[in-house]
GROMACS .gro file of C-alpha atoms in nm:
model
  248
    1MET     CA    1   0.041   0.020  -0.013
    2GLU     CA    2   0.269   0.274   0.114
    3ASP     CA    3   0.463   0.173  -0.263
    4ARG     CA    4   0.088   0.206  -0.414
    5LYS     CA    5   0.082   0.567  -0.244
    6LEU     CA    6   0.484   0.685  -0.327
    7THR     CA    7   0.354   0.602  -0.712
    8VAL     CA    8   0.088   0.845  -0.729
    9ARG     CA    9   0.261   1.074  -0.501
   10ALA     CA   10   0.501   1.069  -0.867
   11VAL     CA   11   0.235   1.100  -1.072
   12GLU     CA   12   0.107   1.385  -0.927
   13ARG     CA   13   0.455   1.604  -0.886
   14ALA     CA   14   0.503   1.542  -1.280
   15LEU     CA   15   0.191   1.619  -1.413
   16ASP     CA   16   0.219   1.887  -1.100
   17ILE     CA   17   0.547   1.979  -1.297
   18LEU     CA   18   0.357   2.011  -1.631
   19LEU     CA   19   0.129   2.221  -1.568
   20CYS     CA   20   0.416   2.451  -1.429
   21PHE     CA   21   0.411   2.543  -1.831
   22THR     CA   22   0.189   2.796  -1.946
   23LYS     CA   23   0.196   3.076  -2.228
   24GLU     CA   24   0.289   3.307  -2.040
   25ASN     CA   25   0.623   3.069  -1.862
   26ASP     CA   26   0.677   2.856  -2.176
   27ASP     CA   27   1.051   2.794  -2.044
   28LEU     CA   28   1.171   2.692  -1.661
   29SER     CA   29   1.434   2.632  -1.428
   30LEU     CA   30   1.528   2.350  -1.202
   31THR     CA   31   1.541   2.625  -0.935
   32GLU     CA   32   1.214   2.837  -1.063
   33ILE     CA   33   0.987   2.455  -1.100
   34ALA     CA   34   1.121   2.345  -0.820
   35ALA     CA   35   0.963   2.690  -0.632
   36LYS     CA   36   0.674   2.663  -0.834
   37ILE     CA   37   0.555   2.350  -0.668
   38SER     CA   38   0.765   2.357  -0.366
   39LEU     CA   39   0.947   2.047  -0.341
   40HIS     CA   40   1.317   2.026  -0.306
   41LYS     CA   41   1.536   2.006  -0.539
   42SER     CA   42   1.655   1.665  -0.591
   43THR     CA   43   1.313   1.523  -0.594
   44VAL     CA   44   1.240   1.766  -0.890
   45HIS     CA   45   1.556   1.719  -1.115
   46ARG     CA   46   1.452   1.316  -1.118
   47LEU     CA   47   1.149   1.357  -1.177
   48LEU     CA   48   1.278   1.614  -1.477
   49THR     CA   49   1.539   1.362  -1.609
   50THR     CA   50   1.231   1.137  -1.588
   51LEU     CA   51   0.941   1.325  -1.800
   52GLU     CA   52   1.281   1.456  -2.058
   53GLU     CA   53   1.351   1.103  -2.108
   54LYS     CA   54   1.010   1.009  -2.190
   55GLY     CA   55   0.982   1.305  -2.465
   56PHE     CA   56   0.695   1.537  -2.259
   57LEU     CA   57   0.996   1.780  -2.125
   58MET     CA   58   1.310   1.863  -2.344
   59ARG     CA   59   1.586   2.082  -2.223
   60ASN     CA   60   1.831   2.330  -2.351
   61GLU     CA   61   2.136   2.333  -2.304
   62SER     CA   62   2.259   2.653  -2.283
   63THR     CA   63   2.089   2.773  -2.043
   64GLU     CA   64   1.951   2.469  -1.898
   65LYS     CA   65   1.573   2.529  -1.907
   66TYR     CA   66   1.315   2.318  -1.927
   67ARG     CA   67   1.049   2.364  -2.252
   68LEU     CA   68   0.715   2.106  -2.311
   69GLY     CA   69   0.823   1.800  -2.548
   70MET     CA   70   0.708   1.734  -2.843
   71ARG     CA   71   0.567   1.438  -2.723
   72ILE     CA   72   0.288   1.662  -2.550
   73TRP     CA   73   0.226   1.766  -2.900
   74GLU     CA   74   0.191   1.450  -3.023
   75LEU     CA   75  -0.032   1.320  -2.779
   76SER     CA   76  -0.299   1.619  -2.896
   77THR     CA   77  -0.258   1.510  -3.235
   78HIS     CA   78  -0.537   1.258  -3.094
   79LEU     CA   79  -0.779   1.457  -2.934
   80PRO     CA   80  -1.081   1.387  -3.109
   81THR     CA   81  -1.186   1.719  -3.316
   82LEU     CA   82  -1.488   1.651  -3.489
   83ASP     CA   83  -1.700   1.662  -3.179
   84GLU     CA   84  -1.485   1.964  -3.060
   85PRO     CA   85  -1.633   2.289  -2.934
   86ALA     CA   86  -1.311   2.504  -2.956
   87ALA     CA   87  -1.282   2.409  -3.306
   88LEU     CA   88  -1.649   2.347  -3.420
   89LEU     CA   89  -1.802   2.659  -3.342
   90LEU     CA   90  -1.453   2.875  -3.405
   91PRO     CA   91  -1.627   3.012  -3.749
   92ALA     CA   92  -1.962   3.077  -3.577
   93MET     CA   93  -1.825   3.299  -3.324
   94GLU     CA   94  -1.596   3.511  -3.520
   95ARG     CA   95  -1.875   3.605  -3.759
   96LEU     CA   96  -2.060   3.715  -3.399
   97ARG     CA   97  -1.739   3.902  -3.287
   98ASP     CA   98  -1.775   4.067  -3.624
   99ARG     CA   99  -2.090   4.162  -3.616
  100LEU     CA  100  -2.099   4.324  -3.280
  101GLY     CA  101  -1.748   4.454  -3.289
  102GLU     CA  102  -1.620   4.261  -2.892
  103THR     CA  103  -1.425   3.967  -2.752
  104VAL     CA  104  -1.670   3.643  -2.783
  105SER     CA  105  -1.564   3.346  -2.585
  106LEU     CA  106  -1.688   2.966  -2.497
  107TYR     CA  107  -1.660   2.791  -2.159
  108LEU     CA  108  -1.727   2.445  -2.020
  109ARG     CA  109  -1.746   2.337  -1.684
  110ASP     CA  110  -1.534   2.199  -1.492
  111GLY     CA  111  -1.558   2.103  -1.158
  112LEU     CA  112  -1.672   2.434  -0.938
  113GLU     CA  113  -1.511   2.604  -1.248
  114ARG     CA  114  -1.513   2.738  -1.590
  115VAL     CA  115  -1.252   2.749  -1.823
  116ARG     CA  116  -1.234   2.922  -2.129
  117ILE     CA  117  -1.176   2.650  -2.440
  118GLN     CA  118  -1.175   2.932  -2.707
  119ALA     CA  119  -1.191   3.283  -2.777
  120VAL     CA  120  -1.204   3.529  -3.044
  121GLN     CA  121  -1.067   3.861  -2.963
  122SER     CA  122  -1.224   4.211  -3.043
  123ARG     CA  123  -1.066   4.441  -3.298
  124GLN     CA  124  -1.127   4.737  -3.153
  125ALA     CA  125  -0.826   4.931  -2.987
  126ILE     CA  126  -1.042   4.959  -2.633
  127ARG     CA  127  -1.110   4.564  -2.537
  128ARG     CA  128  -1.179   4.309  -2.327
  129VAL     CA  129  -0.868   3.997  -2.420
  130ALA     CA  130  -0.993   3.693  -2.298
  131GLN     CA  131  -0.718   3.384  -2.258
  132ILE     CA  132  -0.775   3.066  -2.395
  133GLY     CA  133  -0.755   2.824  -2.127
  134ALA     CA  134  -0.821   3.058  -1.776
  135ARG     CA  135  -0.975   2.924  -1.474
  136LEU     CA  136  -1.209   3.083  -1.378
  137PRO     CA  137  -1.474   3.085  -1.043
  138LEU     CA  138  -1.880   2.960  -1.059
  139SER     CA  139  -1.953   3.242  -0.843
  140VAL     CA  140  -1.905   3.502  -1.045
  141GLY     CA  141  -1.970   3.653  -1.413
  142ALA     CA  142  -2.218   3.541  -1.691
  143SER     CA  143  -2.044   3.248  -1.833
  144SER     CA  144  -2.024   3.135  -1.456
  145LYS     CA  145  -2.358   3.178  -1.356
  146VAL     CA  146  -2.530   2.962  -1.673
  147LEU     CA  147  -2.294   2.713  -1.631
  148ALA     CA  148  -2.412   2.719  -1.289
  149ALA     CA  149  -2.819   2.806  -1.363
  150TYR     CA  150  -2.790   2.465  -1.578
  151ALA     CA  151  -2.590   2.226  -1.368
  152PRO     CA  152  -2.758   1.981  -1.185
  153HIS     CA  153  -2.854   2.063  -0.841
  154GLU     CA  154  -2.545   1.865  -0.635
  155VAL     CA  155  -2.320   2.060  -0.843
  156GLN     CA  156  -2.529   2.391  -0.657
  157ILE     CA  157  -2.568   2.260  -0.369
  158ARG     CA  158  -2.091   2.160  -0.338
  159LEU     CA  159  -2.054   2.532  -0.519
  160LEU     CA  160  -2.238   2.741  -0.211
  161ALA     CA  161  -2.040   2.503   0.021
  162ASP     CA  162  -1.700   2.568  -0.137
  163PRO     CA  163  -1.472   2.701   0.148
  164ALA     CA  164  -1.321   2.963  -0.171
  165TRP     CA  165  -1.665   3.125  -0.222
  166PRO     CA  166  -1.595   3.503  -0.176
  167GLU     CA  167  -1.744   3.653   0.108
  168THR     CA  168  -1.908   3.956  -0.103
  169VAL     CA  169  -2.097   3.689  -0.269
  170ASP     CA  170  -2.464   3.689  -0.134
  171ARG     CA  171  -2.552   3.305  -0.166
  172SER     CA  172  -2.948   3.367  -0.095
  173LEU     CA  173  -2.913   3.625  -0.345
  174TYR     CA  174  -2.712   3.424  -0.602
  175LEU     CA  175  -2.957   3.148  -0.598
  176GLU     CA  176  -3.231   3.427  -0.726
  177GLN     CA  177  -3.028   3.476  -0.981
  178LEU     CA  178  -2.974   3.186  -1.091
  179LYS     CA  179  -3.338   3.116  -1.102
  180GLU     CA  180  -3.391   3.427  -1.275
  181ILE     CA  181  -3.062   3.317  -1.570
  182THR     CA  182  -3.313   3.002  -1.648
  183ARG     CA  183  -3.620   3.201  -1.705
  184ARG     CA  184  -3.486   3.393  -1.935
  185GLY     CA  185  -3.189   3.217  -2.076
  186TYR     CA  186  -2.919   3.494  -2.050
  187ALA     CA  187  -2.688   3.615  -1.794
  188THR     CA  188  -2.517   3.963  -1.752
  189SER     CA  189  -2.230   4.120  -1.502
  190PHE     CA  190  -2.057   4.478  -1.497
  191GLU     CA  191  -1.787   4.448  -1.305
  192GLU     CA  192  -1.820   4.173  -1.112
  193ARG     CA  193  -1.492   3.995  -1.170
  194GLU     CA  194  -1.325   4.303  -1.350
  195PRO     CA  195  -1.310   4.626  -1.304
  196GLY     CA  196  -1.458   4.804  -1.617
  197ALA     CA  197  -1.548   4.487  -1.763
  198ALA     CA  198  -1.903   4.384  -1.834
  199ALA     CA  199  -2.062   4.063  -2.020
  200VAL     CA  200  -2.360   3.881  -2.145
  201ALA     CA  201  -2.375   3.468  -2.198
  202VAL     CA  202  -2.616   3.198  -2.280
  203PRO     CA  203  -2.586   2.785  -2.303
  204ILE     CA  204  -2.595   2.609  -2.625
  205ILE     CA  205  -2.764   2.339  -2.558
  206GLY     CA  206  -2.692   2.088  -2.791
  207ARG     CA  207  -2.906   1.821  -2.965
  208ASN     CA  208  -2.972   1.563  -2.661
  209GLY     CA  209  -3.127   1.881  -2.477
  210SER     CA  210  -2.756   1.937  -2.233
  211VAL     CA  211  -2.605   2.218  -2.223
  212VAL     CA  212  -2.285   2.155  -2.400
  213ALA     CA  213  -2.110   2.506  -2.291
  214ALA     CA  214  -2.186   2.954  -2.286
  215LEU     CA  215  -2.133   3.125  -2.456
  216SER     CA  216  -2.032   3.519  -2.383
  217LEU     CA  217  -1.936   3.834  -2.516
  218SER     CA  218  -1.763   4.068  -2.306
  219GLY     CA  219  -1.601   4.397  -2.336
  220PRO     CA  220  -1.596   4.784  -2.145
  221VAL     CA  221  -1.928   4.890  -1.992
  222SER     CA  222  -1.812   5.235  -2.218
  223ARG     CA  223  -2.000   5.060  -2.540
  224LEU     CA  224  -2.164   4.768  -2.306
  225SER     CA  225  -2.492   4.922  -2.132
  226ARG     CA  226  -2.712   4.719  -1.942
  227GLU     CA  227  -2.985   4.791  -2.266
  228THR     CA  228  -2.707   4.700  -2.498
  229LEU     CA  229  -2.629   4.365  -2.335
  230GLU     CA  230  -3.039   4.338  -2.349
  231GLU     CA  231  -3.046   4.342  -2.705
  232TYR     CA  232  -2.699   4.083  -2.757
  233ALA     CA  233  -2.865   3.805  -2.562
  234VAL     CA  234  -3.090   3.779  -2.825
  235ILE     CA  235  -2.846   3.787  -3.097
  236LEU     CA  236  -2.698   3.499  -2.858
  237THR     CA  237  -2.895   3.307  -2.800
  238GLU     CA  238  -2.988   3.286  -3.217
  239ASN     CA  239  -2.656   3.194  -3.228
  240ALA     CA  240  -2.628   2.967  -2.932
  241ALA     CA  241  -2.938   2.738  -3.098
  242GLU     CA  242  -2.718   2.735  -3.418
  243MET     CA  243  -2.427   2.611  -3.294
  244GLY     CA  244  -2.638   2.379  -3.046
  245LEU     CA  245  -2.731   2.162  -3.376
  246MET     CA  246  -2.402   2.113  -3.464
  247MET     CA  247  -2.339   1.941  -3.148
  248GLY     CA  248  -2.436   1.595  -3.000
   0.00000   0.00000   0.00000
């Protein structure tokens, strides 16, 4: 049993190392990785050596820094694409961006978080830049509330009991908002998560009747008044219905 625990711990640590690499931090030294995952450098070095041997990492001999290896990209080519929302819905998202002029994003729920799996940036000088892969809490934001509103009841219970729930968000009011969202079919937010930002989001419901993702439009409050978001909600709902027909 102890050997099994050690093996699982080693796997967890190896995965933690891989998760250190982001768009902003695409090459890291041994010292930087050890600091990020709070492990002794000797332990991290052994894991790095294994990951390098297996092709998941590669080391620059001149800088002694590590980057993700080709094996990562090889595995990514095996991901399903025919039913992948991020790829399948991208053209429709681009058309929506061109029509309304604001940033359009696509989110999935992962546990008690939402993950931005696709984004089409606004072309305007003042715009909201959405980073693909960002993880955000379900407690605030238009997309978060859409995904929470259409989530199973047990997920909502877990969400409200989450120790990380922000003290500034009233749980009773939040539940009332979720009921209102399912009634009208969309959610709006004004500076809930980011100062100066506003958003509207709608659910994308697949042919099987389940929520596939949340489709959102976001931008500065100077352009997105409450009245404007109400108008855009109708357009997003129409587009989401067409997108849903493309999904299983």
